[in-house]
JSON list of C-alpha atoms in Angstrom, two decimals:
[
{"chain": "A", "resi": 241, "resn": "UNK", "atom": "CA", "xyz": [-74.69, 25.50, 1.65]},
{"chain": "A", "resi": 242, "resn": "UNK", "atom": "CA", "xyz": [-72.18, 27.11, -0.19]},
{"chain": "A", "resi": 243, "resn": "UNK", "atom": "CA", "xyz": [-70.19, 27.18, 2.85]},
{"chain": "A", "resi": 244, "resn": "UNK", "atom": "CA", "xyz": [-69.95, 23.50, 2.91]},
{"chain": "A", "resi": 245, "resn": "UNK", "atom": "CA", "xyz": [-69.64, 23.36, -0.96]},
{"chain": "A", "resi": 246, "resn": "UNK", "atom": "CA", "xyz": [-66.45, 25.57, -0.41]},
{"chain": "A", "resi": 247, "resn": "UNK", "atom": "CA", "xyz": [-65.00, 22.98, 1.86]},
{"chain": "A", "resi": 248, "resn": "UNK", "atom": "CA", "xyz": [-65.82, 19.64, -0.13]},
{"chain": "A", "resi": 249, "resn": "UNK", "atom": "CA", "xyz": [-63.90, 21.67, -2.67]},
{"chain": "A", "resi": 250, "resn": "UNK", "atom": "CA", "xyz": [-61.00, 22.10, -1.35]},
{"chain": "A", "resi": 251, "resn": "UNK", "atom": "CA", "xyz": [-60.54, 18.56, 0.66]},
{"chain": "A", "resi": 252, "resn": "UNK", "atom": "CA", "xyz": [-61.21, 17.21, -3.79]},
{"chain": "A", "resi": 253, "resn": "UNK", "atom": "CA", "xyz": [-58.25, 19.46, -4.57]},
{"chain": "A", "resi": 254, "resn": "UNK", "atom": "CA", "xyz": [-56.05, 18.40, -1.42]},
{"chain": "A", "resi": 255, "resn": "UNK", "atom": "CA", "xyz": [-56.86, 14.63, -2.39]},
{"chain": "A", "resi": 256, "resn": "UNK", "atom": "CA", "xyz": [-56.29, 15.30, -6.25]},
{"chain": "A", "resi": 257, "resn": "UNK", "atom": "CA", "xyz": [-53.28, 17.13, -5.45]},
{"chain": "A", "resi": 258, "resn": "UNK", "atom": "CA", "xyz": [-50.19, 14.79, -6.34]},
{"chain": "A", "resi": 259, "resn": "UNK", "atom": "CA", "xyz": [-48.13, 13.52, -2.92]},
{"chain": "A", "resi": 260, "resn": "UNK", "atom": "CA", "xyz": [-44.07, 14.76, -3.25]},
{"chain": "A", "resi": 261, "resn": "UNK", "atom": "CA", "xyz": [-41.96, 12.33, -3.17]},
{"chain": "A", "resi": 262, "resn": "UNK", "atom": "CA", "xyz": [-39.91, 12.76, 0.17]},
{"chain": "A", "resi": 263, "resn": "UNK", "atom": "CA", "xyz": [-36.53, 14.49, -1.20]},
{"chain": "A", "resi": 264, "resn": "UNK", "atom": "CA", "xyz": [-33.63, 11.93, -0.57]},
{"chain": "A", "resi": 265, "resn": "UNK", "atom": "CA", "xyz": [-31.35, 12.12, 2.12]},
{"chain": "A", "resi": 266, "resn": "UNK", "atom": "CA", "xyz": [-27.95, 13.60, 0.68]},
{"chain": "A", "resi": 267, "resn": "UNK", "atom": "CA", "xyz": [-25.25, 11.09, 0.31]},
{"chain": "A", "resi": 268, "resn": "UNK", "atom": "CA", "xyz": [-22.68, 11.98, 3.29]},
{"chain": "A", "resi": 269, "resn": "UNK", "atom": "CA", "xyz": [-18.94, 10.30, 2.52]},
{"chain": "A", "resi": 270, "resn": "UNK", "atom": "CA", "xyz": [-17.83, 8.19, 4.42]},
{"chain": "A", "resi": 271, "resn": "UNK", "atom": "CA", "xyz": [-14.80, 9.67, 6.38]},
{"chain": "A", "resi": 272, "resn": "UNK", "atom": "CA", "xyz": [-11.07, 8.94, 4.80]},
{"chain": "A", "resi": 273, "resn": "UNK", "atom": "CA", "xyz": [-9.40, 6.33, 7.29]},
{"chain": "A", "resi": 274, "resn": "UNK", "atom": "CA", "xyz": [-7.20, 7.80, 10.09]},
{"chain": "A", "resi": 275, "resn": "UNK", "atom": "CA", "xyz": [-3.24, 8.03, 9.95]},
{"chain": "A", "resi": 276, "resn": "UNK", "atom": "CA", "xyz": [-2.42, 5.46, 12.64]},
{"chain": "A", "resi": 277, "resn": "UNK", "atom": "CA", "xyz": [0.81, 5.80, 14.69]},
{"chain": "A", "resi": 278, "resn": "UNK", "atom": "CA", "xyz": [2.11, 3.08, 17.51]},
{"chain": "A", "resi": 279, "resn": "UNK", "atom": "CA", "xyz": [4.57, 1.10, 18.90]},
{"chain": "A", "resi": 280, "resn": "UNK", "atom": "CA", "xyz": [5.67, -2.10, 16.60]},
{"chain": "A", "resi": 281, "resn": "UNK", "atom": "CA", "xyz": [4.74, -4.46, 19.86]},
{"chain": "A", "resi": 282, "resn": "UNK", "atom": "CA", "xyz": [1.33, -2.44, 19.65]},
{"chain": "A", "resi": 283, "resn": "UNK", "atom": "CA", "xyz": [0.98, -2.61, 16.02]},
{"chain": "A", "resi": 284, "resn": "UNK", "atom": "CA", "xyz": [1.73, -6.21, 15.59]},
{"chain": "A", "resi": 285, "resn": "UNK", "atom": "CA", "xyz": [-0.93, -6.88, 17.89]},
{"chain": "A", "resi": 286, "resn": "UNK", "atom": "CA", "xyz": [-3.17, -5.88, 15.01]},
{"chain": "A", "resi": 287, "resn": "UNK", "atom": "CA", "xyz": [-1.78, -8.15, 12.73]},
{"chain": "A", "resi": 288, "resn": "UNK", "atom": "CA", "xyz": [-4.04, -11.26, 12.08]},
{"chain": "A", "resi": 289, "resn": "UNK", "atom": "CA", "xyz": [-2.07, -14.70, 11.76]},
{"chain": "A", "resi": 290, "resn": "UNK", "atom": "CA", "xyz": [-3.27, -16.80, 9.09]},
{"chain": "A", "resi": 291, "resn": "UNK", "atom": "CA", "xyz": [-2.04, -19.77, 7.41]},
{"chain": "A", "resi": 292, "resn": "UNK", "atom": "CA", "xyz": [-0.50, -18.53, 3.92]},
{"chain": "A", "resi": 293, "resn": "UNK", "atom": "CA", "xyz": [-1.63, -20.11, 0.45]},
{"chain": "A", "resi": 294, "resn": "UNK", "atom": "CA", "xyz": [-0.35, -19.46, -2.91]},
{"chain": "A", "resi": 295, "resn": "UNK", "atom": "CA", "xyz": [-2.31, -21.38, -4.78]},
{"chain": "A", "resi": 296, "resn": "UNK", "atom": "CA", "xyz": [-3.46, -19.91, -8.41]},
{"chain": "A", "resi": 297, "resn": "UNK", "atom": "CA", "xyz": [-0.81, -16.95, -7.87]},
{"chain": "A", "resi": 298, "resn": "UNK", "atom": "CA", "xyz": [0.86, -15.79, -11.26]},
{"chain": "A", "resi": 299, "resn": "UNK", "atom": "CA", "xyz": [3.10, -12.22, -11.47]},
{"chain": "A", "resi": 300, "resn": "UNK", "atom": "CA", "xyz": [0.00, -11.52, -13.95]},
{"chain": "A", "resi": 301, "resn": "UNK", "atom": "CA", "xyz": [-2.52, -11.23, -11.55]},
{"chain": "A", "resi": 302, "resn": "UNK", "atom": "CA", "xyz": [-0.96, -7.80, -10.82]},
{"chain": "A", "resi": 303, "resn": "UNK", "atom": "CA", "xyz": [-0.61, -4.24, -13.24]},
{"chain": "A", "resi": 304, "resn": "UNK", "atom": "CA", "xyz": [3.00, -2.94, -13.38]},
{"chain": "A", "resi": 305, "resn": "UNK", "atom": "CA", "xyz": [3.33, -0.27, -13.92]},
{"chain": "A", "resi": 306, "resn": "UNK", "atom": "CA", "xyz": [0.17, 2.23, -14.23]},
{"chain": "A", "resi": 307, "resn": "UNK", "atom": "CA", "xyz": [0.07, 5.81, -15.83]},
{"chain": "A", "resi": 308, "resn": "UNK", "atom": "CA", "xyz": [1.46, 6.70, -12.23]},
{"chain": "A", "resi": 309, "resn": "UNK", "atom": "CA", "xyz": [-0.21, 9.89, -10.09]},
{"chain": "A", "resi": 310, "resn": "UNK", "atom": "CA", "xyz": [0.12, 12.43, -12.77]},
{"chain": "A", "resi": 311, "resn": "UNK", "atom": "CA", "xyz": [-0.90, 10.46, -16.01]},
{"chain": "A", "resi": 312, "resn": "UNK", "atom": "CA", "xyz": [-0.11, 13.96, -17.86]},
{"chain": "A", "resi": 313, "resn": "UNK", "atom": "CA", "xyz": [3.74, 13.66, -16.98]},
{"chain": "A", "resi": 314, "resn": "UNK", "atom": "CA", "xyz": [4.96, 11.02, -19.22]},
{"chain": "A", "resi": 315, "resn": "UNK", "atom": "CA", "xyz": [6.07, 8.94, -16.05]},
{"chain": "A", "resi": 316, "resn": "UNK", "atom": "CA", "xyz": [4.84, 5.70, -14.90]},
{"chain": "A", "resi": 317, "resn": "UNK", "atom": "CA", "xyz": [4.59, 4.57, -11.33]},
{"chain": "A", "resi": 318, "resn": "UNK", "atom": "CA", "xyz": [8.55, 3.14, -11.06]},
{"chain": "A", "resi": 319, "resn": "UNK", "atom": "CA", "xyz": [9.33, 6.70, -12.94]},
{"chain": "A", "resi": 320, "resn": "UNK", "atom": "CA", "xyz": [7.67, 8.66, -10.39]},
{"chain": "A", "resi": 321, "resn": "UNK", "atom": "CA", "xyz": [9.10, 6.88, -7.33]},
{"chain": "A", "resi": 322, "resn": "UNK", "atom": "CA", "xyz": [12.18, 6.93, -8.57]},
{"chain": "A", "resi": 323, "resn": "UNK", "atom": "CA", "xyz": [12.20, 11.05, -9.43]},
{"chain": "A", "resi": 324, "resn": "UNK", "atom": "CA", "xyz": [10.54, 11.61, -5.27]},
{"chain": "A", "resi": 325, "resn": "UNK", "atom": "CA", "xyz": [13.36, 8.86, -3.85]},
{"chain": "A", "resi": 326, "resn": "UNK", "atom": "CA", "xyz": [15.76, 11.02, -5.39]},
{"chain": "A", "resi": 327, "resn": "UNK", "atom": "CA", "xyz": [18.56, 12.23, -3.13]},
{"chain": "A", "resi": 328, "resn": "UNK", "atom": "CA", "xyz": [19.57, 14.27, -6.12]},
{"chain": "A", "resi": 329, "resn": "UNK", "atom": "CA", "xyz": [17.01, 14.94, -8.54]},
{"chain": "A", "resi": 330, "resn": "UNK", "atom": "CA", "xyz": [17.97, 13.51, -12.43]},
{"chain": "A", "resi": 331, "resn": "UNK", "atom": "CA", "xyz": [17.30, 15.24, -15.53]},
{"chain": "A", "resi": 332, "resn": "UNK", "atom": "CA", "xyz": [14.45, 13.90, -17.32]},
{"chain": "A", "resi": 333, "resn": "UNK", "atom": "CA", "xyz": [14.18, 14.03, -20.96]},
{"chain": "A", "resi": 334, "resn": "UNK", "atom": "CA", "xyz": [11.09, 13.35, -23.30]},
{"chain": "A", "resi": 335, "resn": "UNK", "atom": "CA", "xyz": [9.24, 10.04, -23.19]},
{"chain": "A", "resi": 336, "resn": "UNK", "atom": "CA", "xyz": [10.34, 10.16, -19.11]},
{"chain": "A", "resi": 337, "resn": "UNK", "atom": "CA", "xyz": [13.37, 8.70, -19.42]},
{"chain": "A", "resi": 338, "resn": "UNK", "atom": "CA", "xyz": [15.82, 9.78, -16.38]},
{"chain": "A", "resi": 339, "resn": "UNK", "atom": "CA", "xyz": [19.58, 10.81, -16.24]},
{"chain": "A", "resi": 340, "resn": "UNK", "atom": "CA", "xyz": [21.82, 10.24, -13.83]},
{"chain": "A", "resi": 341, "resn": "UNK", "atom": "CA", "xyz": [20.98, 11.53, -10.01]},
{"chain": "A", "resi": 342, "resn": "UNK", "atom": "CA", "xyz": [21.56, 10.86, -7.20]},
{"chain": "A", "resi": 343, "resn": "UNK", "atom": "CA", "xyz": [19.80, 7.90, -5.13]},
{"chain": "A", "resi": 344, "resn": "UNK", "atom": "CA", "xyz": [20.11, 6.45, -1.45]},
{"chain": "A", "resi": 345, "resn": "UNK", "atom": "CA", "xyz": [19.59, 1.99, -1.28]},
{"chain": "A", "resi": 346, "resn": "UNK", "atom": "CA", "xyz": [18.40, 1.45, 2.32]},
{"chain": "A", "resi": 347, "resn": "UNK", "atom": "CA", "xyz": [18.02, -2.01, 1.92]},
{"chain": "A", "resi": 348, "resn": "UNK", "atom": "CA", "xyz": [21.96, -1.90, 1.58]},
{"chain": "A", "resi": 349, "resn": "UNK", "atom": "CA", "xyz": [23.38, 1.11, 2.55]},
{"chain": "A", "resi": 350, "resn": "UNK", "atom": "CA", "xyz": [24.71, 1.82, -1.36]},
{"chain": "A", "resi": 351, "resn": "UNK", "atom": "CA", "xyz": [24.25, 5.08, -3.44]},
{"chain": "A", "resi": 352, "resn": "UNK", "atom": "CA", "xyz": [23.52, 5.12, -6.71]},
{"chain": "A", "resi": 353, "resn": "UNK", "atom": "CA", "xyz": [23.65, 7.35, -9.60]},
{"chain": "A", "resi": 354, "resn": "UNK", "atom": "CA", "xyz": [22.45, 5.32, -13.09]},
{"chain": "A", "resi": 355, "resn": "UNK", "atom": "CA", "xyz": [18.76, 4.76, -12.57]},
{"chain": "A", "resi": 356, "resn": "UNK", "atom": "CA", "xyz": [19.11, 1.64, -14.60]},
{"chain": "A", "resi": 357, "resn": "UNK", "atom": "CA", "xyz": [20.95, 0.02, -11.62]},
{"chain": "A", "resi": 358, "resn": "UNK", "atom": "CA", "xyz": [17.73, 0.38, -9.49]},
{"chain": "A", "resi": 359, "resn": "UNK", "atom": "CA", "xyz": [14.68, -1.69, -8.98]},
{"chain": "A", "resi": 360, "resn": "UNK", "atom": "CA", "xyz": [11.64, -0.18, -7.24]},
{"chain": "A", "resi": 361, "resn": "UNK", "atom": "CA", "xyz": [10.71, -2.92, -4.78]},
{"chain": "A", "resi": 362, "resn": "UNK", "atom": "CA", "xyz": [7.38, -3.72, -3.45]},
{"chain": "A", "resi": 363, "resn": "UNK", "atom": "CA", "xyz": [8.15, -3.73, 0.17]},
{"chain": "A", "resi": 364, "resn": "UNK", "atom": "CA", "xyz": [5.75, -6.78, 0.44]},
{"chain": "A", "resi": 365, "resn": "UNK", "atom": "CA", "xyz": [6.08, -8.46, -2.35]},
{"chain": "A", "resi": 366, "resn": "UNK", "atom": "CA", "xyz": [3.21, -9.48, -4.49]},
{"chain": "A", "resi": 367, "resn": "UNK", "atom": "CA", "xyz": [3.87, -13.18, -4.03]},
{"chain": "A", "resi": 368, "resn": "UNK", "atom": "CA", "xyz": [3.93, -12.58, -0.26]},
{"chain": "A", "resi": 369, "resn": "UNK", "atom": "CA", "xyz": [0.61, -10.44, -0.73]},
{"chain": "A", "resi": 370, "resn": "UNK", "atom": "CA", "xyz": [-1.21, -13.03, -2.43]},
{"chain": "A", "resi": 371, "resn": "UNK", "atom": "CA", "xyz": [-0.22, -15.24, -0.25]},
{"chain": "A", "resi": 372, "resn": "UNK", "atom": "CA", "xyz": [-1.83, -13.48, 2.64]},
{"chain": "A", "resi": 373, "resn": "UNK", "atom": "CA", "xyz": [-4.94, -12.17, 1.18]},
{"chain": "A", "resi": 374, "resn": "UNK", "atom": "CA", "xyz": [-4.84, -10.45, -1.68]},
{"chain": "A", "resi": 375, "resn": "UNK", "atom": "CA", "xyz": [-5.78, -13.93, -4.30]},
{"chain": "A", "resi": 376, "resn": "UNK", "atom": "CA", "xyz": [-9.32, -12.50, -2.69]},
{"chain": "A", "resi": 377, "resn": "UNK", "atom": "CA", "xyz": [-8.99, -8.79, -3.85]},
{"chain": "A", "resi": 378, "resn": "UNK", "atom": "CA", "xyz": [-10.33, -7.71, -6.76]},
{"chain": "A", "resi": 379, "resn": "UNK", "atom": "CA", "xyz": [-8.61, -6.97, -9.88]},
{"chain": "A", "resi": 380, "resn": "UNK", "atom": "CA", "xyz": [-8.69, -3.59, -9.33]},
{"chain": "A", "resi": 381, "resn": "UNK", "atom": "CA", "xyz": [-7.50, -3.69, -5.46]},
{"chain": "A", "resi": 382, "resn": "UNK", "atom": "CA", "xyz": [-4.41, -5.56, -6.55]},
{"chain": "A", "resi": 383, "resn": "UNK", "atom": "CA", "xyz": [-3.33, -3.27, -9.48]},
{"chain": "A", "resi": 384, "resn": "UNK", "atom": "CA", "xyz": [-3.68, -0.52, -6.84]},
{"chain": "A", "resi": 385, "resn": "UNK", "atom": "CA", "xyz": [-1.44, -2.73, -4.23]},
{"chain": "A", "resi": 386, "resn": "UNK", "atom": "CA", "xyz": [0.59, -2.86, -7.08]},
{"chain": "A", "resi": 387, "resn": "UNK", "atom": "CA", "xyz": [0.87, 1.06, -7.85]},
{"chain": "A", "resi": 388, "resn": "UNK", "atom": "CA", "xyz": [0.71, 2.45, -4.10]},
{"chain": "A", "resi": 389, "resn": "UNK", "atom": "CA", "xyz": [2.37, 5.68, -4.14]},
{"chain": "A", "resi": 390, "resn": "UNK", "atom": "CA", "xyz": [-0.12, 6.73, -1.28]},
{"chain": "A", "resi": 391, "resn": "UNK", "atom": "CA", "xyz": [2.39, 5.63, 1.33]},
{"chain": "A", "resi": 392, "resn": "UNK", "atom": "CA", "xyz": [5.64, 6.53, 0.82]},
{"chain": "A", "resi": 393, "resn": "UNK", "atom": "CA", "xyz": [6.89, 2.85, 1.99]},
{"chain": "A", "resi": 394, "resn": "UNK", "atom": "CA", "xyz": [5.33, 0.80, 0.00]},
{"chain": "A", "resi": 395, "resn": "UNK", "atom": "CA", "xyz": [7.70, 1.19, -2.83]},
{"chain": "A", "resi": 396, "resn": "UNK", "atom": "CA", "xyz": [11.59, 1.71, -2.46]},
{"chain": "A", "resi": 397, "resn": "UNK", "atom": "CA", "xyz": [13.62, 2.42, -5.08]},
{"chain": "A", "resi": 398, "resn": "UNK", "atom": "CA", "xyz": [16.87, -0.05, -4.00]},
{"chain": "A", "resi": 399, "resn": "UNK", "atom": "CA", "xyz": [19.63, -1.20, -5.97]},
{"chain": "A", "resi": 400, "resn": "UNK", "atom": "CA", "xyz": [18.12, -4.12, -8.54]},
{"chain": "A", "resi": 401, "resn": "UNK", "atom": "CA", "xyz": [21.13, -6.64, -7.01]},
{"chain": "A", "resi": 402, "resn": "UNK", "atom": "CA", "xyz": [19.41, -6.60, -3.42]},
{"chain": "A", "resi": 403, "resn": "UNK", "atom": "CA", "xyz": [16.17, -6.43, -5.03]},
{"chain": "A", "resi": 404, "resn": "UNK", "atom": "CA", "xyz": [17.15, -9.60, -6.40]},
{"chain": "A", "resi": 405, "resn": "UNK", "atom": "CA", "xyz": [18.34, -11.59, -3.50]},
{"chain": "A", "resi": 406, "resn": "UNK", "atom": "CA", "xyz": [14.98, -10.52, -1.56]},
{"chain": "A", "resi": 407, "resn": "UNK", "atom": "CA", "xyz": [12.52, -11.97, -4.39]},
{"chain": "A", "resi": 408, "resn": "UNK", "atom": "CA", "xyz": [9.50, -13.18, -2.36]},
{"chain": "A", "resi": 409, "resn": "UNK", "atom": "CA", "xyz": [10.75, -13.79, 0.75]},
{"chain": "A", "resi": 410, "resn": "UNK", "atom": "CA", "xyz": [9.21, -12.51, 4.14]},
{"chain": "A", "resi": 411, "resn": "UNK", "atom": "CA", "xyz": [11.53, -11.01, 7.35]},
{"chain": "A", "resi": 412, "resn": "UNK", "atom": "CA", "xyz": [11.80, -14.76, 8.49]},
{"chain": "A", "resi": 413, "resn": "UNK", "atom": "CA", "xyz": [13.69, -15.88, 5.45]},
{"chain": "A", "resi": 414, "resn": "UNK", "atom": "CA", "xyz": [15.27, -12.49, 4.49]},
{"chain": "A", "resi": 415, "resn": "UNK", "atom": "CA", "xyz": [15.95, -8.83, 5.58]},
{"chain": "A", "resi": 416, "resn": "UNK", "atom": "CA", "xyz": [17.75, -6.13, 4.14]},
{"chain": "A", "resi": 417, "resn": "UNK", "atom": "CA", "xyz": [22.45, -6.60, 4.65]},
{"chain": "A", "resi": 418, "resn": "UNK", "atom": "CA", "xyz": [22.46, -2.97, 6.26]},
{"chain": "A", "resi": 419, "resn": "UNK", "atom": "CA", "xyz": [21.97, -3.42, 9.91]},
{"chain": "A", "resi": 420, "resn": "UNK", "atom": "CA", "xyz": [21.21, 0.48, 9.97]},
{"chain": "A", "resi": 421, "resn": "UNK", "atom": "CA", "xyz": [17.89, -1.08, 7.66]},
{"chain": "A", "resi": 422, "resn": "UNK", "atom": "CA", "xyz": [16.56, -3.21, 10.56]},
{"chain": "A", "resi": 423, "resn": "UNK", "atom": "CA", "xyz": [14.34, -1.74, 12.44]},
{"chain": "A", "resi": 424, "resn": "UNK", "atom": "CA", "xyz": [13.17, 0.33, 9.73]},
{"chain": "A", "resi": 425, "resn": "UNK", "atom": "CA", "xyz": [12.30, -2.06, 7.43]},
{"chain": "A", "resi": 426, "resn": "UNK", "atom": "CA", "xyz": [10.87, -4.58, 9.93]},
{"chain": "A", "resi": 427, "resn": "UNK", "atom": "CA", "xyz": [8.42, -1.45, 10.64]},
{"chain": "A", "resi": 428, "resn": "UNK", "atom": "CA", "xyz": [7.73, -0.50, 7.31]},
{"chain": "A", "resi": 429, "resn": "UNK", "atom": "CA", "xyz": [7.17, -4.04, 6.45]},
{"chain": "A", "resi": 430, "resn": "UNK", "atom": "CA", "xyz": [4.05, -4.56, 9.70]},
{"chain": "A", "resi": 431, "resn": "UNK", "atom": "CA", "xyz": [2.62, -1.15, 8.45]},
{"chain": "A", "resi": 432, "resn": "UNK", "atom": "CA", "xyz": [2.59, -2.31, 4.95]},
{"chain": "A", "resi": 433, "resn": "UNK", "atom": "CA", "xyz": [0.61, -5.33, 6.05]},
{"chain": "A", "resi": 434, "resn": "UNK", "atom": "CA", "xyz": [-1.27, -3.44, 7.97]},
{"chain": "A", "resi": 435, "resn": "UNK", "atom": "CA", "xyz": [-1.92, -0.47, 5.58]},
{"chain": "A", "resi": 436, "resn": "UNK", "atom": "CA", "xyz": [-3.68, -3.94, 2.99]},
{"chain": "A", "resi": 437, "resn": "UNK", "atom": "CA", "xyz": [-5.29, -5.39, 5.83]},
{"chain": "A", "resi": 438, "resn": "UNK", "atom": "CA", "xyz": [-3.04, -8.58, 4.66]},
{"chain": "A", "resi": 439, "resn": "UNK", "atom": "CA", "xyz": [-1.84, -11.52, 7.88]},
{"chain": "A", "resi": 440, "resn": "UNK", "atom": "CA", "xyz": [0.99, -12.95, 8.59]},
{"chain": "A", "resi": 441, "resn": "UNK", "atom": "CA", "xyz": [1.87, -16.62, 8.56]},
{"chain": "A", "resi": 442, "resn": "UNK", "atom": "CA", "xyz": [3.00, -17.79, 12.26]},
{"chain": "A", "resi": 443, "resn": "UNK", "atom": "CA", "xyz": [6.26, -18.26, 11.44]},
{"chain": "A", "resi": 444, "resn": "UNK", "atom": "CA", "xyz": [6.55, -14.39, 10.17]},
{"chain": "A", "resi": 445, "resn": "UNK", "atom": "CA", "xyz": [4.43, -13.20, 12.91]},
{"chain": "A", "resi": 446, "resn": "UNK", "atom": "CA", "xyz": [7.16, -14.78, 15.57]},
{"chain": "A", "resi": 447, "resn": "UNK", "atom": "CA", "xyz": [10.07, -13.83, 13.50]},
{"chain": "A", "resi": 448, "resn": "UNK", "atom": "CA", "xyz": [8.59, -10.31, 13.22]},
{"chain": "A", "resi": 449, "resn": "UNK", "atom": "CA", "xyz": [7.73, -10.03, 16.84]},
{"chain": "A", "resi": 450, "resn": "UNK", "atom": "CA", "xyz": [11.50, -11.59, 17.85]},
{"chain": "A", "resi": 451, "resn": "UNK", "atom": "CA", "xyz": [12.35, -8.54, 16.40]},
{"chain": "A", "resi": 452, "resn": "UNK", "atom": "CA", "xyz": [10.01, -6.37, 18.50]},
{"chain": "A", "resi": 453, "resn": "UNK", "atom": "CA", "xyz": [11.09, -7.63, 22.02]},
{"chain": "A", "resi": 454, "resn": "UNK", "atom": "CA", "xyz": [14.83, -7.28, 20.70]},
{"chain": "A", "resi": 455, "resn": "UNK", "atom": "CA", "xyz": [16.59, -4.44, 18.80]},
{"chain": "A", "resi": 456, "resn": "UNK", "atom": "CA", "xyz": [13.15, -2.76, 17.46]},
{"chain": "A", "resi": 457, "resn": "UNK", "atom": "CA", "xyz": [11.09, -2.32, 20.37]},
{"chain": "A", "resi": 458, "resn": "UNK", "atom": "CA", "xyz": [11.42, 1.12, 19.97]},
{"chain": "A", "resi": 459, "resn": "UNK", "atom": "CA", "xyz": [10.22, 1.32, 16.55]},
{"chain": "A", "resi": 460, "resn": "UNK", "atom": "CA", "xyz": [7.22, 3.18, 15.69]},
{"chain": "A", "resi": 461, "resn": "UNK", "atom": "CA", "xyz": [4.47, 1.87, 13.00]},
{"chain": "A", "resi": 462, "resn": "UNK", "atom": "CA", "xyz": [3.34, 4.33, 10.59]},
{"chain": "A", "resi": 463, "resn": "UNK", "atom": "CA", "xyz": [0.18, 3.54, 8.16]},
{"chain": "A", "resi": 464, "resn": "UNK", "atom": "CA", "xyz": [-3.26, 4.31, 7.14]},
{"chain": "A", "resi": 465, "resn": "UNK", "atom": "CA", "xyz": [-5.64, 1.67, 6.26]},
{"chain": "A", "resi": 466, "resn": "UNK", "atom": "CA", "xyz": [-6.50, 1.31, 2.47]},
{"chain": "A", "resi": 467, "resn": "UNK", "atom": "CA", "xyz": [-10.57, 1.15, 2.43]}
]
């Protein structure tokens, strides 16, 4: 009897005993996106063609400049470009404002030594972003477009003059005067896209791919995808 008592106990305490919750499964990463490296013909291939549209675009819809990568230095985003594109590094005094260095244009082959005669250019311009995908980013993913200092093509620190006579316009309407700039640029330019998982317009994509059976086909693509 007791026997049996002993047992009804302790099935009561198992039942009255209160269930743990199953501990949850630890949150794992997901992995940082791969550096990818190819041939332009390769990397083109990987370039979706889209019809363009610039509808509700405004300069606004972008942030420039942010607090750059080291918001402790006192340097914004064009600041900081401009110190690491440096051929000869400038003196900087308080409030970041630069001295005179040393700087190399690719876009045109000129060097440089005020800072005020450069522009940092977004190698795909805004305009040109929006028009191929980013009027669907988020605020936040186009201030960061706007910013990227995580690929050290997306900004170029290039004499404001050339700057100027680019504006908006994409490799079939405009590339850089130096023909030492070609291939580079026409590179940079697909791994930029690329990089922002923006398209190209057909017109761009042939223009850009003229370029790849010609004097670039021995270019190489360098760029990691932005998640």
């Amino acid at each position: 009897m007791f026997k049996n008592m002993a047992h009804g106990l302790a099935v009561l305490t198992l039942a009255l005993a209160p269930i743990a919750a199953p501990s949850p499964a630890s949150a794992v990463p997901a992995p940082e996106p791969a550096a990818e490296v190819m041939r332009l013909s390769l990397a083109l291939d990987r370039l979706p063609v889209a019809e363009e549209s610039r509808a509700g675009y405004t300069r606004d819809g972008f942030t420039f400049w942010n607090a750059g990568l080291d918001p402790a230095d006192g340097c914004d985003t064009r600041a900081e470009v401009l110190l690491a594109e440096a051929t000869e590094a400038p003196p900087v005094a308080a409030g970041c404002r630069l001295g005179e260095g040393e700087w190399l244009s690719y876009y045109d082959g000129q060097e440089v030594t005020d800072p005020r005669s450069l522009a940092v250019d977004h190698l795909v311009p805004p305009a040109e972003a929006w028009d191929s995908g980013a009027y669907a980013w988020t605020a936040s993913r186009r201030d960061a477009y706007a910013n990227d200092q995580g690929a050290g093509v997306s900004l170029v620190a290039v004499t404001a003059r050339v700057q100027r006579s680019k504006a908006d316009r994409d490799p079939r309407d405009w590339m850089p005067p130096s023909p030492e700039a070609t291939c580079r640029y026409i590179a940079e330019w697909t791994g930029t896209k690329l990089r922002w998982g923006l398209s190209a317009d057909q017109a761009e994509a042939d223009a850009l791919n003229v370029y790849a059976q010609g004097p670039c086909q021995n270019a190489v693509v360098h760029y990691t995808p932005v998640r």
